[in-house]
Every structure is written in C-alpha cells, then in structure tokens.
Coordinates of C-alpha atoms in Angstrom, one line a residue:
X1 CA 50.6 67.9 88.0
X2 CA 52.3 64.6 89.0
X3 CA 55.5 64.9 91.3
X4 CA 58.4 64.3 89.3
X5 CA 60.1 60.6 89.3
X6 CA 63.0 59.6 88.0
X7 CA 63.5 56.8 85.6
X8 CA 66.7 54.2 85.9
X9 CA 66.5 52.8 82.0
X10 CA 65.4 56.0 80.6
X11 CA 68.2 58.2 82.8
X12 CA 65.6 60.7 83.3
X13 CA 63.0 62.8 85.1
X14 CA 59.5 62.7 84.1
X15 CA 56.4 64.3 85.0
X16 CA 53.5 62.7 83.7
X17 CA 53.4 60.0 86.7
X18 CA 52.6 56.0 85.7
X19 CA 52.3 57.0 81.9
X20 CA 55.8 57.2 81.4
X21 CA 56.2 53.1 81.3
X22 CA 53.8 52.8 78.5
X23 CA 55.6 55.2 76.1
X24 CA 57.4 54.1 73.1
X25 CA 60.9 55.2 74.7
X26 CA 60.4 53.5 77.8
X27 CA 59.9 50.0 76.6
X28 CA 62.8 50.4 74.1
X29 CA 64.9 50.7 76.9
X30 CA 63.8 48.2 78.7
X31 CA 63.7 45.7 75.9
X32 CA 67.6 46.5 75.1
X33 CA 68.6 46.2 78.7
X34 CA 66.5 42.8 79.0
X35 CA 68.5 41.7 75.8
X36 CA 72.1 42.8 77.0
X37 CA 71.4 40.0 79.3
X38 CA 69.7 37.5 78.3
X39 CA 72.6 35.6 76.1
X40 CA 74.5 35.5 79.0
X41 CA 71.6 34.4 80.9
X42 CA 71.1 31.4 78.4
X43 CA 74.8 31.0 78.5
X44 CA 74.4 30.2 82.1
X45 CA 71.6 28.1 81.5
X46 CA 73.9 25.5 79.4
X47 CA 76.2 25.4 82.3
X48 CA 73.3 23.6 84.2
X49 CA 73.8 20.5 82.8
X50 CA 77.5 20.3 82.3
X51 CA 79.5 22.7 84.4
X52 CA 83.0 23.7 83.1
X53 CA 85.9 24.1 85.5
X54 CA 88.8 25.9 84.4
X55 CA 92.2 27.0 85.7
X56 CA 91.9 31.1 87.0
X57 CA 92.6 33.7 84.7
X58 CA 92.1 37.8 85.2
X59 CA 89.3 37.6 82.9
X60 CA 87.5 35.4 85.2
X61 CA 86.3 38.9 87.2
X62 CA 83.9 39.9 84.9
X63 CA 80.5 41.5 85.7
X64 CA 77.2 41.9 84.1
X65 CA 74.9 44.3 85.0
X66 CA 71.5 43.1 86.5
X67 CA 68.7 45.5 85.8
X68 CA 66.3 44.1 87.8
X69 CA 68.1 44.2 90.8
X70 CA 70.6 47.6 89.5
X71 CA 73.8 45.8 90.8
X72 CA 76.8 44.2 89.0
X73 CA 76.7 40.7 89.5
X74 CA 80.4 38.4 88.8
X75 CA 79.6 36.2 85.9
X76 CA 81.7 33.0 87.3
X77 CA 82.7 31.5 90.2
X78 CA 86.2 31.7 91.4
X79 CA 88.0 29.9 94.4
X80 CA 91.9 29.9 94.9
X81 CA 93.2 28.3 91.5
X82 CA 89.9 27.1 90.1
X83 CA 87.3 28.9 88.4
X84 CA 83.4 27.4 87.5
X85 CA 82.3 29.3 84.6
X86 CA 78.9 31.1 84.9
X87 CA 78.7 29.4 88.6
X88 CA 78.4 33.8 90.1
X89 CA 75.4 34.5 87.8
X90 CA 73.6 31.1 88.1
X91 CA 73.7 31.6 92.2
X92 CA 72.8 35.1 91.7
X93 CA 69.5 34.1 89.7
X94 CA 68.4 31.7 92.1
X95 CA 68.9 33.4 94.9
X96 CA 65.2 35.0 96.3
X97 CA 66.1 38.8 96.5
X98 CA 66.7 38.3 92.7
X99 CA 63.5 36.9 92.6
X100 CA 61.6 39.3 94.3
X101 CA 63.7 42.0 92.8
X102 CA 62.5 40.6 89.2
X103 CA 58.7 40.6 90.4
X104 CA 59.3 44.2 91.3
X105 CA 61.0 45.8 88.1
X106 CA 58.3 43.4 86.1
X107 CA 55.3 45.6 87.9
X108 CA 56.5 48.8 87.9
X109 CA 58.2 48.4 83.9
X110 CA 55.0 46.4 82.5
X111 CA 57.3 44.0 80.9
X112 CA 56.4 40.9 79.1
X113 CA 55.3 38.4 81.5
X114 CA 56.5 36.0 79.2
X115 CA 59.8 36.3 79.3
X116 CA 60.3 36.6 83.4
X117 CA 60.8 33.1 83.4
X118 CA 64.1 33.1 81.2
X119 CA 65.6 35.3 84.2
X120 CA 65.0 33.1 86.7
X121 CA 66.3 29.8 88.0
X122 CA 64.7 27.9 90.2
X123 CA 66.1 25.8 93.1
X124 CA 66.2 22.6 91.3
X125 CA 67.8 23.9 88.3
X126 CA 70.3 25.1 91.0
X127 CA 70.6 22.2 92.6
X128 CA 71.5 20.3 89.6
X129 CA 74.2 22.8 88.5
X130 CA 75.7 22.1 92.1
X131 CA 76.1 18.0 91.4
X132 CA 77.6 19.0 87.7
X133 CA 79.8 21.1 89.0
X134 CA 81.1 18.6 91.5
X135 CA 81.9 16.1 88.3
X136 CA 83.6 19.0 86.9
X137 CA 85.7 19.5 89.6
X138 CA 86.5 15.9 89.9
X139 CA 87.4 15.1 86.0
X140 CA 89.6 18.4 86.5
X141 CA 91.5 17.3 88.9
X142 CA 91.7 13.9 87.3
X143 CA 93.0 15.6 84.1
X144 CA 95.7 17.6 86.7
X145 CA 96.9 14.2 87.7
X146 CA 97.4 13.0 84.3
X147 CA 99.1 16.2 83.2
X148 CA 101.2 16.2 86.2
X149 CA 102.4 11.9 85.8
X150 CA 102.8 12.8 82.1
X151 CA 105.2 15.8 83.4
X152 CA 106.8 13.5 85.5
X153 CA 107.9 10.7 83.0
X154 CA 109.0 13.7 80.8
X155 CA 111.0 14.9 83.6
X156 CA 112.4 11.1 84.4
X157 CA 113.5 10.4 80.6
X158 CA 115.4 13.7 80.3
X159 CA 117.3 12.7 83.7
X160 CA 117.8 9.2 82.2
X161 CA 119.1 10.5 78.5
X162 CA 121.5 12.7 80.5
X163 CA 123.2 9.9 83.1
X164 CA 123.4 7.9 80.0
X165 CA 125.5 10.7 78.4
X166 CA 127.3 11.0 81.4
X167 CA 128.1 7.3 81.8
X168 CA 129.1 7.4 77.9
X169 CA 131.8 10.2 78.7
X170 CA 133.2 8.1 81.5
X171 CA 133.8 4.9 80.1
X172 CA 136.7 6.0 77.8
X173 CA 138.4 7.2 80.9
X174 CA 137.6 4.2 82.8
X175 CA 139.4 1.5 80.4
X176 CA 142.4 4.2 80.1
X177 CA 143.0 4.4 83.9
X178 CA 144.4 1.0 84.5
X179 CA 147.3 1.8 81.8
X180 CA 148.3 4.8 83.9
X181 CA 148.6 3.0 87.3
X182 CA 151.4 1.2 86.5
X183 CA 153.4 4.2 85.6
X184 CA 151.8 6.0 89.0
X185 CA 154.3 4.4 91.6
X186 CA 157.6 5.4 89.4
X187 CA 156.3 9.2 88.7
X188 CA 155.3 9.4 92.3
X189 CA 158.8 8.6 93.4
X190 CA 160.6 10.9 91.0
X191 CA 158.2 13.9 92.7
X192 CA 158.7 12.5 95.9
X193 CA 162.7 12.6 95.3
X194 CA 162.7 16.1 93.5
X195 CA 160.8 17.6 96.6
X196 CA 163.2 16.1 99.0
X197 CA 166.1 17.6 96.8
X198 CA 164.7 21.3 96.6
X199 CA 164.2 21.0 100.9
X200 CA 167.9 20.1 101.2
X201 CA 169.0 23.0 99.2
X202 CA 166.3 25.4 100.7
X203 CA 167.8 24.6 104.4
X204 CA 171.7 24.6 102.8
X205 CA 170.5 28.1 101.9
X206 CA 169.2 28.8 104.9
X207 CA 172.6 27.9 107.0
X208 CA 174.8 30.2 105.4
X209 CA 175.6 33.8 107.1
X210 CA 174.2 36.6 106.0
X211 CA 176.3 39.4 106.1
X212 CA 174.3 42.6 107.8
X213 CA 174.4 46.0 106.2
X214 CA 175.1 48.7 108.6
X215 CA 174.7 52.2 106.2
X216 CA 175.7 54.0 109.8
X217 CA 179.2 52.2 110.1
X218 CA 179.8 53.7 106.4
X219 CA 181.1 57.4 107.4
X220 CA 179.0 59.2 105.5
X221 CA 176.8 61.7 106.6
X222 CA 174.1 63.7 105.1
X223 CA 175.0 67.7 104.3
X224 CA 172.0 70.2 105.0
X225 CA 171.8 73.0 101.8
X226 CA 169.3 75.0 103.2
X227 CA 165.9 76.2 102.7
X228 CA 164.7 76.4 99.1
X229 CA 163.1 79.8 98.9
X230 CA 162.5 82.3 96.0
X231 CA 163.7 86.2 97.6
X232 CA 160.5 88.2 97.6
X233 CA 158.1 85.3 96.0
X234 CA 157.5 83.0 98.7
X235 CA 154.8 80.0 99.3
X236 CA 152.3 79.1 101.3
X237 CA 154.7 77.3 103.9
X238 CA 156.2 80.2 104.4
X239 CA 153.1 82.4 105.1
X240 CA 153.1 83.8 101.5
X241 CA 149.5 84.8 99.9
X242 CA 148.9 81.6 97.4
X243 CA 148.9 82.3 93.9
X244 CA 145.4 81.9 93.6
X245 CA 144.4 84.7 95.6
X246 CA 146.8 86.7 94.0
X247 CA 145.0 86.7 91.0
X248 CA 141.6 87.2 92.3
X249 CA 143.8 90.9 93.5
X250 CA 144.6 91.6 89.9
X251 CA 141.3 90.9 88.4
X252 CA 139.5 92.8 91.7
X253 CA 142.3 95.8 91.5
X254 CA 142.1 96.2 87.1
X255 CA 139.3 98.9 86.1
X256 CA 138.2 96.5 83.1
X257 CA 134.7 96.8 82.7
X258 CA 132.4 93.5 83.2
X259 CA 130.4 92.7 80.5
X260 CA 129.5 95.1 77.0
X261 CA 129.2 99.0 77.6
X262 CA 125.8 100.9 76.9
X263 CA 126.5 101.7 73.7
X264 CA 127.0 98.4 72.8
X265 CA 123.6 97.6 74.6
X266 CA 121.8 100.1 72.6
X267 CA 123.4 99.1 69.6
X268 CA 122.5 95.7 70.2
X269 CA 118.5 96.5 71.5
X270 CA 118.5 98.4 67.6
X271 CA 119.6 95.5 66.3
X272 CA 116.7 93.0 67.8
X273 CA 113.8 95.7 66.9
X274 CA 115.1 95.6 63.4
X275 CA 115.1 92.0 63.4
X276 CA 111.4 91.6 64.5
X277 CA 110.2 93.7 61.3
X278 CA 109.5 92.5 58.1
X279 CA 113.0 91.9 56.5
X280 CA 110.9 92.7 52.6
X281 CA 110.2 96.2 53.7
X282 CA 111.2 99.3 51.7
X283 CA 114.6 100.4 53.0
X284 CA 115.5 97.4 54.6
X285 CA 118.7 96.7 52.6
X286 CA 119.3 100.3 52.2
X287 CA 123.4 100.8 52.9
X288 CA 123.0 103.7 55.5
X289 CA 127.2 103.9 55.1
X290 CA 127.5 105.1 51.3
X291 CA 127.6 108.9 50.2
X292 CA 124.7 110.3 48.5
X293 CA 123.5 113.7 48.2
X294 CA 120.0 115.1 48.6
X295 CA 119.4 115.7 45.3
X296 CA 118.2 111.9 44.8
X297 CA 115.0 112.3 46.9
X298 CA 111.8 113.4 45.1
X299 CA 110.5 117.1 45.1
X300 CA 107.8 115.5 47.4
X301 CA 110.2 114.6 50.0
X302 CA 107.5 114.9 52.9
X303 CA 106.3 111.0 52.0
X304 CA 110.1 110.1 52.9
X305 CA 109.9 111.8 55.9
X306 CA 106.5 112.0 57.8
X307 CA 103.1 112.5 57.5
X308 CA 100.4 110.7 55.2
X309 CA 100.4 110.1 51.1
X310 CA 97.9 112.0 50.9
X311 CA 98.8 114.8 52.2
X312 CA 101.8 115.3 50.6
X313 CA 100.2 115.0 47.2
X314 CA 97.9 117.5 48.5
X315 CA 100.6 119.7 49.2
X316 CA 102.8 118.9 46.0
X317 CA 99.4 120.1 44.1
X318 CA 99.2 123.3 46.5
X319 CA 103.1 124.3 45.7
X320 CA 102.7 123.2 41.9
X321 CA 99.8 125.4 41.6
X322 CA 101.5 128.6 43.0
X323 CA 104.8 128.1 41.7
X324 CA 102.6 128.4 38.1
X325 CA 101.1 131.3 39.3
X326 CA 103.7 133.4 40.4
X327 CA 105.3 133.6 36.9
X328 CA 102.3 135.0 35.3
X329 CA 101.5 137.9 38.5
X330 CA 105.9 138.7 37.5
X331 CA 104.9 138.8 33.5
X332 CA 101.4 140.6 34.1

C-alpha cells in the first residue's frame, strides 16, 4: 500500500500514490484554480504595453492567490502616493522562483503543457512593462501639474472677485470722507472743551472738605441681652445632643417591628403558590368567605376530598349496594 500524501487542490489525503493526479476530481481542481487566475493573469498582460498609474487607494492591497507557488501574491504596485496597477503580479510572474515553482506544480499535477506559457512572463515582456510604466509615471505627474495650475487660477480668481468686492464697499466711504473733514476740526474742539469742563469740576469736587463720620463720638453704646437659649432644649453650641441623633434614639428605643410579621409572610408565600397555578382550575374563584352548609356536597364527597375517581365510584357502588341490601335482611 502507498504511504499516504496529501493533496493541496484536492484538501485531502490519498492513498493510492501517483494515481491520484489522473483522477477525474484532481484535474477539476486544478483546472478551476488555474482559471481563478488566469483573467487576472491576462489582465496583467495588457498592462505590458500601457501601464496605468493611479493615485493610492485601500483597495490597491489586494492579493491573488498563486497556486503554483501556494503564496498570496499583491496584485499592484504601490509606492508612497502612487500606485501601478498589476505592476506586484507582473514582477511576481517574471521573477525565476515563479518559474521554477510553475515547472514544478506542472510535473507533479500533469497539467496542460499548453497553457504554462500564459503563466509566465518572460524578461523582455518585463522589461517592456518597466519603460511603460515610466511614461505612465511621467504623463501622471504631467496631469498633476495641470490639475494643480488649474487649482491655482481657480484659487487666484476667487481672491480677485473678492478684493473687487472689497474695493466696491470702500469707494462709497471714500468719496464721503472728504465732506466729514471739514466738520472734524469744530466737533474735535467742542470734545476737547467738554473734557476740559468735566476735569475742572472733577478737581472743584475734589477740593471741598469732607466731613469725617466718627459713630464712636456719637454716645451710644451697644446693650448685651444675653444668651439665647431654650431651658432644657439646648443646641449643639452648647453641648446639647443634635436633633438628628435624637431621632435615631426614638426610632432605636420604639419596639415597632421592621418590616411585615410572619403571618403576613405566609399569607403572602400562599398567595404567590396560588398565583403560579392555573387561574381556569375548578375552585379557583370559589369565595372561601361565604356560609354554606354541608349539605351542598355530593353523597360521594370522597372525590372533593382525596383519593382517586375511581375509587370513590367504587366505593359509592359498595355503599349503594349494601344500603339496598339491608332493607330486604329488616323485611325478611
């Protein structure tokens, strides 16, 4: 029996050595992994010839899966700002470990030998995505000077639309500024006079005496009545126990019981069981308070009380059947 080898397409263990590539399941894997990537293979390919250079984005950091190799390869190419698309994969496909990783999975899958060329790139092909990409970058940065002059006379015509608005609001003020400058000197000189006129009469002010307010010279003098104190009350100046604590004493010195008593518990634990039954059970709206006599149960009363329906009716047969009898053994 063949040692047992495992499988990386299939995701399983097999036993029956090299046969396992040549059945049906096998190469159906291998065929769907080998067309998860070639479109983005061929994808690539285009990018050859004309390599596109972009501005970076979080979807730039995509991966592919390389089966020939079992690694995740980055699809594009990313460097500060920029990003060349498909540039990752197309280095990854020229590089020579791919290549000798490809020659590998080819033997030991027995793929088409066909179609190991569409996997591979060779050096030239390389090469010439290198000089494209180099155009790209340049026409990219020549479009990034163009966006940025076009941002620039955008920014310079707002700036000019708003000085003219400015210079619009201040010409009105301009013309009416010479009108007011004759009338300047003569307002100038009226404040100029009215301040002089408020000092004088600050400093007249200022001159006259004061007369000083001695309260002491008065005579009078201030009459002591004595501490304010309740007889037999007191306060907390005078050493008494605070009102607080004095009724934290009444409450601790009262006998009033904390909380319901154990009646009142029991009556209350009734009450919950009662509540858990079923409330459309026989009896449960019977009024417990009202007077009724015995007299209103059945002649069977033992269902009522305890024990099984059947037994009772067993029983009510039992006493039916003697009561009959005994009339007949008193007549007889």
């Amino acid at each position: 029996m063949a040692p047992p080898q495992r499988c990386p397409l299939c995701r399983q263990t097999f036993f029956c050595g090299r046969g396992h590539v040549y059945s049906h399941k096998h190469q159906r894997q291998l065929k769907g992994a080998l067309e998860r990537l070639l479109p983005q293979v061929e994808a690539a390919r285009r990018a050859v010839r004309a390599a596109q250079v972009e501005r970076y984005v979080p979807e730039h950091d995509r991966c592919c899966w390389c089966p020939c190799c079992g690694c995740e390869v980055r699809k594009h190419l990313s460097h500060g700002n920029l990003t060349v698309l498909h540039g990752g994969l197309l280095e990854h496909l020229a590089s020579p470990e791919h290549k000798k990783a490809t020659n590998k999975f080819w033997w030991e899958n027995k793929a088409n030998a066909q179609m190991k060329e569409k996997f591979l790139i060779s050096p030239q092909d390389y090469a010439r995505f290198k000089k494209s990409m180099v155009k790209g970058l340049d026409s990219y940065e020549e479009k990034e000077d163009e966006v940025i002059k076009e941002m620039a006379a955008q920014i310079r015509e707002v700036e000019q639309s708003r000085q003219e608005v400015v210079r619009s609001v201040l010409e009105p003020q301009a013309e009416s500024d010479p009108e007011e400058g004759s009338s300047a000197p003569e307002s100038w000189k009226a404040t100029n006079g009215h301040v002089a006129s408020s000092s004088q009469q600050v400093s007249h002010l200022a001159l006259q005496p004061v007369a000083e307010l001695d309260w002491m010279e008065t005579g009078q003098q201030l009459t002591f009545i004595g501490h304010q104190d309740t007889p037999g009350i007191g306060n907390i100046h005078s050493g008494a126990t605070p009102p607080w604590m004095i009724q934290e004493e009444e409450h601790s010195s009262g006998s009033l019981p904390i909380g319901p008593s154990y009646e009142e518990f029991l009556k209350e634990k009734e009450k919950q069981k009662l509540k858990k039954l079923p409330p459309d059970r026989v009896g449960a709206n019977f009024d417990h308070s009202s007077n009724t006599s015995a007299g209103w149960l059945p002649s069977f009363g033992r269902v009522w009380n305890n024990g099984r329906r059947w037994q009772s009716r067993h029983q009510f047969k039992t006493e039916a059947a003697t009561r009959s009898k005994q009339p007949r053994k008193g007549k007889s």
